[in-house]
Short mmCIF file of N, CA and C in Angstrom, two decimals:
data_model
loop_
_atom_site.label_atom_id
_atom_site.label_comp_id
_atom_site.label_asym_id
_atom_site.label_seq_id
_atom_site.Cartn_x
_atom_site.Cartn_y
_atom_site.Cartn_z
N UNK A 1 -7.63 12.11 39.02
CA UNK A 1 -8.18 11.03 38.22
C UNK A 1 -7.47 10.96 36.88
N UNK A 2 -7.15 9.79 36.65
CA UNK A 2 -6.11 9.86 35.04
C UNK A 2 -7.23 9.79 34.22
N UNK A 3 -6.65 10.53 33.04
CA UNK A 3 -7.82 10.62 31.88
C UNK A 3 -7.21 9.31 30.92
N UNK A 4 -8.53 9.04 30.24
CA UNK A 4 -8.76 7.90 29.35
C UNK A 4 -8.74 8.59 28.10
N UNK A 5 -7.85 7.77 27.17
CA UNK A 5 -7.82 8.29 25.78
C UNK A 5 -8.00 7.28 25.02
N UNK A 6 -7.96 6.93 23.90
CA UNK A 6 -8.12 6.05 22.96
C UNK A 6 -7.32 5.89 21.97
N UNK A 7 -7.20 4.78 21.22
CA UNK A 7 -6.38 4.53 19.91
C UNK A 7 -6.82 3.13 19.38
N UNK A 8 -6.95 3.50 17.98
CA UNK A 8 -7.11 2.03 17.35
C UNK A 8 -6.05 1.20 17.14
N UNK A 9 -6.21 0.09 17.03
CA UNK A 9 -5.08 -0.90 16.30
C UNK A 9 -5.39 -2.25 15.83
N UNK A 10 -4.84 -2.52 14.25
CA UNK A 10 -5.05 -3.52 13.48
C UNK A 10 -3.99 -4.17 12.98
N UNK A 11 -3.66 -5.22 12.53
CA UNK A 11 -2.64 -5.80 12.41
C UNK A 11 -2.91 -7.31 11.88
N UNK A 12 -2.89 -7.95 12.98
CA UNK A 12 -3.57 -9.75 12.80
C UNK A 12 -4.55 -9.68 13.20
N UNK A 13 -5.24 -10.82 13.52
CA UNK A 13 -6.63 -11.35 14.30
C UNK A 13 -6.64 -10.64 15.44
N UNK A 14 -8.25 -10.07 15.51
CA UNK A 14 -8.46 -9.38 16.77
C UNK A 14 -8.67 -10.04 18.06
N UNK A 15 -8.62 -11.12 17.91
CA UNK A 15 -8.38 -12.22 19.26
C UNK A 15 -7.17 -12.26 19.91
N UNK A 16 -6.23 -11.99 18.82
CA UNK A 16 -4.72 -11.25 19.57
C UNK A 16 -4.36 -10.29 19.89
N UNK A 17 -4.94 -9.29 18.70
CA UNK A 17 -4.49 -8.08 19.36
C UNK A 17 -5.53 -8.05 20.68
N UNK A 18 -6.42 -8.20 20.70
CA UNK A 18 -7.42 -7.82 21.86
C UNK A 18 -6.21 -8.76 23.42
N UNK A 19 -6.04 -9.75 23.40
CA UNK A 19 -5.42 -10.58 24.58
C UNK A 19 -4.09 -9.38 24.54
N UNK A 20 -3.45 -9.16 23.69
CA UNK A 20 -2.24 -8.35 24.04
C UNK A 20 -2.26 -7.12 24.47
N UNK A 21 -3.43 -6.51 24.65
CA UNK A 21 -3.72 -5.04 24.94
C UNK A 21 -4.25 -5.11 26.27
N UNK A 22 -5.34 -6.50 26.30
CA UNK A 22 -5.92 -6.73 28.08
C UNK A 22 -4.70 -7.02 28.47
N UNK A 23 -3.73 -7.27 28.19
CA UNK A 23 -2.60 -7.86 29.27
C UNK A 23 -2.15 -6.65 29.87
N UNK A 24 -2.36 -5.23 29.26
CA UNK A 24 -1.04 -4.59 29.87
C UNK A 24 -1.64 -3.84 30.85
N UNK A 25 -1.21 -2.90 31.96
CA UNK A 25 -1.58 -2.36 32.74
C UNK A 25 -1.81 -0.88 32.10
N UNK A 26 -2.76 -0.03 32.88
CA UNK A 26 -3.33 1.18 32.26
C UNK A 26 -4.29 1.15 31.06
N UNK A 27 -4.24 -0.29 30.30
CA UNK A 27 -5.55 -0.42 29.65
C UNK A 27 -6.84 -0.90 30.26
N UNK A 28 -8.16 0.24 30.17
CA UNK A 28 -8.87 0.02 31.10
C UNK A 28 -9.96 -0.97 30.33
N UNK A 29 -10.33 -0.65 28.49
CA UNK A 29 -11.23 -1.45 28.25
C UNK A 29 -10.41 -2.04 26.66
N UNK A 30 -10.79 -2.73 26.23
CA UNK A 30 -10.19 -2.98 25.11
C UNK A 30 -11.59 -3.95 24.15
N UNK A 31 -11.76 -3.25 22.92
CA UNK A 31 -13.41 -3.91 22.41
C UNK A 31 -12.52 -4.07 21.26
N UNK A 32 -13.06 -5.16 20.88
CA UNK A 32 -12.71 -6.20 19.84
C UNK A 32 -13.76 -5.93 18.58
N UNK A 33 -13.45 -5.75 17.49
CA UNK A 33 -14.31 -6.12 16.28
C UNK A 33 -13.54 -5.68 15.38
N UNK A 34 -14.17 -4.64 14.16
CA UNK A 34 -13.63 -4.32 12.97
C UNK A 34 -13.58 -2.95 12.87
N UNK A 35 -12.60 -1.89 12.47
CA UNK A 35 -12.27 -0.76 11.90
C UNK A 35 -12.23 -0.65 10.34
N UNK A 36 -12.76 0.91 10.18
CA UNK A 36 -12.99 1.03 8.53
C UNK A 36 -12.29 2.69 8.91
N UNK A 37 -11.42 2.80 8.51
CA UNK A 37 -10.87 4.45 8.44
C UNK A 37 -11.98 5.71 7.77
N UNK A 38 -11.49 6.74 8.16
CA UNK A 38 -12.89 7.83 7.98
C UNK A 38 -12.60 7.70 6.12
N UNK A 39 -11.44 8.14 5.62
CA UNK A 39 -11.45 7.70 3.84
C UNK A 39 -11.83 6.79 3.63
N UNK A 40 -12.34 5.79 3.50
CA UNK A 40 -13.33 4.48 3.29
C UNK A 40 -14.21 3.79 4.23
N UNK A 41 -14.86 3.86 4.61
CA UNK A 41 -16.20 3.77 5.82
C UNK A 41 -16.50 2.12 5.40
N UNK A 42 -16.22 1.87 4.40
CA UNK A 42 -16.81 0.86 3.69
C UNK A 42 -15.95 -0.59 3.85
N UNK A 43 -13.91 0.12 4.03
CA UNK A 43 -13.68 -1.04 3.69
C UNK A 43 -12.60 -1.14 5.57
N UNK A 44 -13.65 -2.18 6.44
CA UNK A 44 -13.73 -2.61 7.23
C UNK A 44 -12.37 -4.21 7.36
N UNK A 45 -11.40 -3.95 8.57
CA UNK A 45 -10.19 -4.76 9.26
C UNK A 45 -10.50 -5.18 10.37
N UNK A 46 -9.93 -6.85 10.51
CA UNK A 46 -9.96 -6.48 11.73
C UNK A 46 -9.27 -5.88 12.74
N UNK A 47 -9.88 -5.69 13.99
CA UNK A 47 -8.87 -4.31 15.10
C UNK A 47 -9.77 -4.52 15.81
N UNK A 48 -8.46 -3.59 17.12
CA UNK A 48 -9.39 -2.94 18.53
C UNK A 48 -9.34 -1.86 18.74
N UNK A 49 -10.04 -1.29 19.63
CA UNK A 49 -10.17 -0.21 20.13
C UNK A 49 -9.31 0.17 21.39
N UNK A 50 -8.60 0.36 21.58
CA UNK A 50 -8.17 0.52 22.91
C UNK A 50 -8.26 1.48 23.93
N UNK A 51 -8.65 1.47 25.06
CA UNK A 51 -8.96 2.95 25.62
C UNK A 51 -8.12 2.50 27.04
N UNK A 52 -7.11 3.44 27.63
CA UNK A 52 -5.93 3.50 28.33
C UNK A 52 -5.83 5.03 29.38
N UNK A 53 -4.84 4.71 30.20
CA UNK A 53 -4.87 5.98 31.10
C UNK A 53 -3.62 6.63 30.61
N UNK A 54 -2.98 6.98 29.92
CA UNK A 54 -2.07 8.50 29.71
C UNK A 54 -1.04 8.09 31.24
N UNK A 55 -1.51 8.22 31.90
CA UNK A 55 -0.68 8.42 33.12
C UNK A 55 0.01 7.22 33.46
N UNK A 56 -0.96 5.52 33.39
CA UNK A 56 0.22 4.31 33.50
C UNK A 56 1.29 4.20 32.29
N UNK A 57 0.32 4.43 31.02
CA UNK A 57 1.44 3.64 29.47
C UNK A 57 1.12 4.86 28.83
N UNK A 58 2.31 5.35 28.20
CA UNK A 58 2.10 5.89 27.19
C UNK A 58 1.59 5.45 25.48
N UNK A 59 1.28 6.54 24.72
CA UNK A 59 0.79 5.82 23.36
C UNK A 59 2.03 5.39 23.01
N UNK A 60 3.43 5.61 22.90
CA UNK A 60 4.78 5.32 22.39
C UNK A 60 4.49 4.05 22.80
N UNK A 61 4.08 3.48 23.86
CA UNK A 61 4.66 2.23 24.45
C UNK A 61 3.24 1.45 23.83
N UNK A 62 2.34 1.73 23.82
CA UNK A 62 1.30 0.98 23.00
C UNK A 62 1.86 0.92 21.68
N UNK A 63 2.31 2.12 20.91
CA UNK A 63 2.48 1.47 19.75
C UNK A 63 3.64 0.57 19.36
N UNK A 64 4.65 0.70 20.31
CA UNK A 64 6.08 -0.33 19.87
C UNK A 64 5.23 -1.62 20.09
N UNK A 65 4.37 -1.65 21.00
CA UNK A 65 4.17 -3.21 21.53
C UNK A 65 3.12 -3.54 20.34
N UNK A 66 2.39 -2.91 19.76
CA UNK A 66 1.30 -3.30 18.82
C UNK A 66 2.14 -3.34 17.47
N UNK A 67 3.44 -2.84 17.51
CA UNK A 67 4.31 -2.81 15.86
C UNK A 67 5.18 -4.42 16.43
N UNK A 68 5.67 -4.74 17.79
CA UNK A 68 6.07 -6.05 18.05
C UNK A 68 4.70 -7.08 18.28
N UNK A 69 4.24 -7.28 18.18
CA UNK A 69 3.30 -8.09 18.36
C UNK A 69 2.45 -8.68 17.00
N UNK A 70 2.89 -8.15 16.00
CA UNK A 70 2.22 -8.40 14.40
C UNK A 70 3.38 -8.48 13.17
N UNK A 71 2.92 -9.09 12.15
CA UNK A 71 3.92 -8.31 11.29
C UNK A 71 3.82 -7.42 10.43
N UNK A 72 4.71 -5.79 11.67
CA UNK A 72 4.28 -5.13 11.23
C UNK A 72 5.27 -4.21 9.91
N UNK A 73 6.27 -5.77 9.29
CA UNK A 73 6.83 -5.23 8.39
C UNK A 73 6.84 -5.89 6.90
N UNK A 74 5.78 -6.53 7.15
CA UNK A 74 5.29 -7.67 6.09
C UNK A 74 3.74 -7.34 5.39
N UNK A 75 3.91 -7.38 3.99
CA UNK A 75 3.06 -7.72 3.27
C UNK A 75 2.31 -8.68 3.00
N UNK A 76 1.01 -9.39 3.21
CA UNK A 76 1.00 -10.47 2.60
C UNK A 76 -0.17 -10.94 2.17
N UNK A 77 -0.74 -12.26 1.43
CA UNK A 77 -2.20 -12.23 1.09
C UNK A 77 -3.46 -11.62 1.64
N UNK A 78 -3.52 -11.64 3.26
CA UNK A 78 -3.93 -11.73 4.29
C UNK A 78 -4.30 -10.07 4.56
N UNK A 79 -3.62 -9.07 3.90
CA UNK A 79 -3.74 -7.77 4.17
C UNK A 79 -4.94 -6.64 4.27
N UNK A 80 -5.55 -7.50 3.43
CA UNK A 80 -7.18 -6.71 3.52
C UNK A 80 -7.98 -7.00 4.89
N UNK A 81 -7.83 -8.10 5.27
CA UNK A 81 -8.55 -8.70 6.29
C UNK A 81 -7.71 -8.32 7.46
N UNK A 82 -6.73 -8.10 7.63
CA UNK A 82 -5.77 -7.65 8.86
C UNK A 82 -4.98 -5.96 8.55
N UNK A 83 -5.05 -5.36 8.25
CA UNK A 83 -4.82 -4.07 7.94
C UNK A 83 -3.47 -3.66 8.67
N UNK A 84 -2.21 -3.22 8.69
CA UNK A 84 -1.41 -3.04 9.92
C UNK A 84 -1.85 -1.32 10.15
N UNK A 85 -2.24 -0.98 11.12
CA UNK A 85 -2.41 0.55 11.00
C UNK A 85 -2.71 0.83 12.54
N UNK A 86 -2.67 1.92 12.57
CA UNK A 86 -2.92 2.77 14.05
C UNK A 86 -4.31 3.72 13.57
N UNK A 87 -5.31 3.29 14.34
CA UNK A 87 -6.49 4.75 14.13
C UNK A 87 -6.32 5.78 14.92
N UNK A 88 -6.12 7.46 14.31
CA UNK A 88 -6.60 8.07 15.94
C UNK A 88 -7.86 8.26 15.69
N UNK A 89 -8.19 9.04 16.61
CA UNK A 89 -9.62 9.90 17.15
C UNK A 89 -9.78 11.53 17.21
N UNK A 90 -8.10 11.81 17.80
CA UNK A 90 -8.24 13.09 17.58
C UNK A 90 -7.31 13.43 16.80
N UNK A 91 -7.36 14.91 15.67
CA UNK A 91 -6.33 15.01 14.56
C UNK A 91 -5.22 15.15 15.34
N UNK A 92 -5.36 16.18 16.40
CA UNK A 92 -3.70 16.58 16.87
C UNK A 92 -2.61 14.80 17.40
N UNK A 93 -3.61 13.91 17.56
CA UNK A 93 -2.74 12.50 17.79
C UNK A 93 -2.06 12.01 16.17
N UNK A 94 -2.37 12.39 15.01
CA UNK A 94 -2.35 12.02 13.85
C UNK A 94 -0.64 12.34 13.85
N UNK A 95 0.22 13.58 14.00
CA UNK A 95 1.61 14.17 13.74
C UNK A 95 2.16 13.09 15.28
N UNK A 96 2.04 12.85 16.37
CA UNK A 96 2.22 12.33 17.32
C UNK A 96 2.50 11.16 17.24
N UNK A 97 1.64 10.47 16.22
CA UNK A 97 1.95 9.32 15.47
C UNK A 97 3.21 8.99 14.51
N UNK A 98 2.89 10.32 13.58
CA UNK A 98 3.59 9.98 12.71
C UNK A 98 5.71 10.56 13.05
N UNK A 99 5.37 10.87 14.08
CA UNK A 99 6.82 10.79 14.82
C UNK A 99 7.06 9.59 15.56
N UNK A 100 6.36 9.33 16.34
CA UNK A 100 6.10 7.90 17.24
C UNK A 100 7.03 6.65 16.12
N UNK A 101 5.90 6.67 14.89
CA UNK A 101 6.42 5.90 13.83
C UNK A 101 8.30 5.91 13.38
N UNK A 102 8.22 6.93 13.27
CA UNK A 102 9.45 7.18 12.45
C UNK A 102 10.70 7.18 13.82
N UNK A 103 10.30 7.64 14.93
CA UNK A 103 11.29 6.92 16.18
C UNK A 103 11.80 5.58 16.12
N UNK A 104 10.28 4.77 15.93
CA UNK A 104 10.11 3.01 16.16
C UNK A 104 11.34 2.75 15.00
N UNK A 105 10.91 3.46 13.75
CA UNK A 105 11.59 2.50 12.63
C UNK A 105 12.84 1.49 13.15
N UNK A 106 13.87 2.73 13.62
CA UNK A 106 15.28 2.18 13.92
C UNK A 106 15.33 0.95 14.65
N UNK A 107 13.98 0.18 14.99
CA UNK A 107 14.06 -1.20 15.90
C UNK A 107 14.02 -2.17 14.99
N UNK A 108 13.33 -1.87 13.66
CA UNK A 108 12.96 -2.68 12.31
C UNK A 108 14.18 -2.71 11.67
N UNK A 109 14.70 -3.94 10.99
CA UNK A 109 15.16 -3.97 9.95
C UNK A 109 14.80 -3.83 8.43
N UNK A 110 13.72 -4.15 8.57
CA UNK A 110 12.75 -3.76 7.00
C UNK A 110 11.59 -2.63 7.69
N UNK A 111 11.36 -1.41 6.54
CA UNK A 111 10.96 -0.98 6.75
C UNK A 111 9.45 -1.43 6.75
N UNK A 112 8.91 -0.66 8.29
CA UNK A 112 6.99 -0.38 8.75
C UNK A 112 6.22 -0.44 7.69
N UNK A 113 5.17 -0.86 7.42
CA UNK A 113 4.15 -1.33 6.41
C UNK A 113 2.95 -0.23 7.08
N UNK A 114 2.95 -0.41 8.41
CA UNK A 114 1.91 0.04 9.51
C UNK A 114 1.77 1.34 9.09
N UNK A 115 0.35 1.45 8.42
CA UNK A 115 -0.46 3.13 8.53
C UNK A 115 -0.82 3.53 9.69
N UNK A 116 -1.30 5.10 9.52
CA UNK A 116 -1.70 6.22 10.38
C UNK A 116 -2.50 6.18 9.87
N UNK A 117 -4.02 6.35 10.48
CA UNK A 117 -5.62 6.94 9.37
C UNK A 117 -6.65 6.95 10.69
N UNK A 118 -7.27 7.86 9.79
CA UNK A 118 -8.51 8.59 10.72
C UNK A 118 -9.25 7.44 11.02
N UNK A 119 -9.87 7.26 12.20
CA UNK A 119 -10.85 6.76 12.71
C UNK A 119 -11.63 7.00 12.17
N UNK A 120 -12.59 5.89 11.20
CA UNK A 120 -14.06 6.16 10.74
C UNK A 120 -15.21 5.34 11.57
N UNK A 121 -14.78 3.99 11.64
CA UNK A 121 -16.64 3.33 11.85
C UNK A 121 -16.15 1.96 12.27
N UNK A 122 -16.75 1.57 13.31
CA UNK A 122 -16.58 0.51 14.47
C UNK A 122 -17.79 -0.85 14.34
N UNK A 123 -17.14 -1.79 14.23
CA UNK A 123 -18.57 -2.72 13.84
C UNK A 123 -17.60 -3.48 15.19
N UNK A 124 -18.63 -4.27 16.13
CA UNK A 124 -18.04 -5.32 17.10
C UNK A 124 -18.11 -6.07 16.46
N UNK A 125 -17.16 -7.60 17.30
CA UNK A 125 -17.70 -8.55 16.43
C UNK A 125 -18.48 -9.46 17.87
N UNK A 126 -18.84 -10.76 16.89
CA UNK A 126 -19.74 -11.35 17.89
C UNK A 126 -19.28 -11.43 20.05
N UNK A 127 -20.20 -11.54 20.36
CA UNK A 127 -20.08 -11.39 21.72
C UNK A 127 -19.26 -12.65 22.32
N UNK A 128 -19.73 -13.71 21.68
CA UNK A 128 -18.67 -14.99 22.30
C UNK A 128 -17.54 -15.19 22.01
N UNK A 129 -16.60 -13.81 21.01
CA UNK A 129 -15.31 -14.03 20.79
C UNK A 129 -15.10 -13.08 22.14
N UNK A 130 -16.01 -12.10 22.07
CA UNK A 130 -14.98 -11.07 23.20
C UNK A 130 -14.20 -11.72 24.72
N UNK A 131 -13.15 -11.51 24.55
CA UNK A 131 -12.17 -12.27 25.29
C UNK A 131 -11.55 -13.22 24.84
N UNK A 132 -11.49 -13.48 24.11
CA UNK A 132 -11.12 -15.02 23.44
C UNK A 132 -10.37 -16.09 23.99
N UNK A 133 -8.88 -14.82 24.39
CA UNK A 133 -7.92 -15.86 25.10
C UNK A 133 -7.96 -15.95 26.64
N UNK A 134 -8.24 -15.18 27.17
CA UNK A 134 -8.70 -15.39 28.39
C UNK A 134 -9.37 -15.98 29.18
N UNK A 135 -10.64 -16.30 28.24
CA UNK A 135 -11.83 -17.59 28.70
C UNK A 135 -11.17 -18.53 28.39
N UNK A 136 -9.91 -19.27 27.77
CA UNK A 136 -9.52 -20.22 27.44
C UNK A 136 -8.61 -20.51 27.14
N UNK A 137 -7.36 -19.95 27.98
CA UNK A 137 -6.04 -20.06 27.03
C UNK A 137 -5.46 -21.31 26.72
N UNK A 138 -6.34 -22.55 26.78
CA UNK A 138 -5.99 -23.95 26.63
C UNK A 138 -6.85 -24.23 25.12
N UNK A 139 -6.88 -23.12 24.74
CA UNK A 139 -7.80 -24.21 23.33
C UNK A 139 -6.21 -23.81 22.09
N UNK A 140 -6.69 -24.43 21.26
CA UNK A 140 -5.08 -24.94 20.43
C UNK A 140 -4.76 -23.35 19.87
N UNK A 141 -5.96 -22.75 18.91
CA UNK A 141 -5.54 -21.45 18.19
C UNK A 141 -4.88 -20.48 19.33
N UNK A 142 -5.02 -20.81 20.41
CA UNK A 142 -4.91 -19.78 21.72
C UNK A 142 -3.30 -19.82 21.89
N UNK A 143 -2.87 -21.56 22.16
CA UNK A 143 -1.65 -21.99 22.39
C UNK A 143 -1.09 -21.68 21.64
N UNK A 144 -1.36 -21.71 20.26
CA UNK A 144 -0.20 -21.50 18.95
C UNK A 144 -0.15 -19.89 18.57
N UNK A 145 -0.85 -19.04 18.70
CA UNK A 145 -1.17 -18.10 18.07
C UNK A 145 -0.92 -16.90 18.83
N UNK A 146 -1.69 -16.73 20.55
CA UNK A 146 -1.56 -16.32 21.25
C UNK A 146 -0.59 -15.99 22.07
N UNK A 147 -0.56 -17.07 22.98
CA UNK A 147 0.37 -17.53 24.27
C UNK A 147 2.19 -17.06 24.18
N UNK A 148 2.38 -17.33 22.32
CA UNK A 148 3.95 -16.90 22.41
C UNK A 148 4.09 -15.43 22.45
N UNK A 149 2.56 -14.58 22.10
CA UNK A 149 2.90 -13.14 22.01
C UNK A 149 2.44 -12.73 23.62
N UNK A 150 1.93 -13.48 24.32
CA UNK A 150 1.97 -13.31 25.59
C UNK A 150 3.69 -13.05 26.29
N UNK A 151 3.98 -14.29 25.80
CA UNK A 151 5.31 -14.42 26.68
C UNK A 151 6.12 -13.60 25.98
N UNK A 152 6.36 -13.15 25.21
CA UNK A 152 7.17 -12.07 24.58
C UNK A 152 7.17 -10.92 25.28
N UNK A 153 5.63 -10.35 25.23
CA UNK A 153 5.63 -9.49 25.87
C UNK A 153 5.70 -9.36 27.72
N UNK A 154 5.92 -10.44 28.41
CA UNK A 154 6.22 -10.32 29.66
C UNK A 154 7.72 -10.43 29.51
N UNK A 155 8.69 -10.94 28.62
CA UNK A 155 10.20 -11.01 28.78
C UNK A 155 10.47 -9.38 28.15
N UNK A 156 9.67 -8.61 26.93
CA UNK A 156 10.05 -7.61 26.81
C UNK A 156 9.86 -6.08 27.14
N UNK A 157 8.56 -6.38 27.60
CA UNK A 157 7.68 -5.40 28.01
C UNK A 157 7.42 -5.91 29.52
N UNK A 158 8.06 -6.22 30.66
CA UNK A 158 7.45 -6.71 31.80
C UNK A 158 7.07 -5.67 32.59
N UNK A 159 7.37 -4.55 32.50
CA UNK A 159 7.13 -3.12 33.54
C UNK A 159 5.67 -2.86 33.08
N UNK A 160 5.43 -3.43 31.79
CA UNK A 160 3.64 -3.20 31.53
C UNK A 160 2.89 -4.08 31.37
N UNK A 161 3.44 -5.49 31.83
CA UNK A 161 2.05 -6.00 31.79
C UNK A 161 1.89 -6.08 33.07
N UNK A 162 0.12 -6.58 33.22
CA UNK A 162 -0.53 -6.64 34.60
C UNK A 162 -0.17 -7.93 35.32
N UNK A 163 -0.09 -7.98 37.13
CA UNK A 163 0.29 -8.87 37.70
C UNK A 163 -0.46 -9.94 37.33
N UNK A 164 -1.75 -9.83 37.07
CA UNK A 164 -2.67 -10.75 36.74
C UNK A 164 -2.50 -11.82 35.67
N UNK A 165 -1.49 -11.18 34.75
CA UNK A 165 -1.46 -12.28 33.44
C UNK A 165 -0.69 -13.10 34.06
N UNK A 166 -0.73 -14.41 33.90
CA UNK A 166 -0.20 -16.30 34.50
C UNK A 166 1.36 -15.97 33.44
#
């Protein structure tokens, strides 16, 4: 039986990251809402949760695709409310990371913005976003926002996403 592990991730709107994480194979659940790191409990991003099998995708390959899928080398007004960061769960994933990271750089031309930080405190968000793009990939924010990080990731990542994504 493959074991299930977890990792956070924040970046843009959790309506994207959430569609880009259900797409890939070996992710078994993916919950949508807001992350607050264990050093500030208080100050809450949005993010997902991701929980995955070790044995289909590795975390390396979750995190290149969650550092391609945002910008994760940009600063900008928007930063409080979209956080770029990776949560773990367990400390020994924390150094795992922070090699993971420093591998990725060499794909960036400007240097990663994207933190490492402890997992603190999970708020969902409402129930009629969960899924967002999937119940509807015809509504406009879906088409514009979504859909091109879909297709990105089937031209760049195609060995991981699921047969299921159109």
């Amino acid at each position: 039986m493959d074991k299930i592990s977890k990792v956070g991730f924040g970046g843009g709107c959790h309506w994207c990251t959430e569609a880009v994480f259900t797409a890939l194979n070996g992710v078994e659940k993916v919950e949508q809402g807001f992350i607050a790191p264990k050093e500030n409990t208080a100050d809450f991003s949005e993010a997902v949760i991701v929980h995955y099998k070790d044995e289909v995708i590795a975390l390396k390959d979750l995190v290149a695709i969650h550092l391609d899928t945002h910008r994760s080398t940009e600063n900008h007004s928007m930063r409080n409310k979209y956080r770029s960061a990776v949560y773990f769960f367990k400390q020994n994933d924390e150094l795992l990371l922070m090699g993971i990271m420093t591998d990725l750089q060499q794909y960036f031309d400007s240097p990663l913005i994207t933190v490492i930080l402890r997992f603190g405190e999970f708020k969902s968000s409402e129930e009629r976003f969960h899924n967002y793009y999937f119940n509807d990939t015809e509504k406009p924010f879906c088409k514009t926002h979504i859909t091109p990080k879909i297709k990105m990731l089937k031209e760049k990542y195609a060995q991981h996403v699921s047969p299921q994504v159109q």
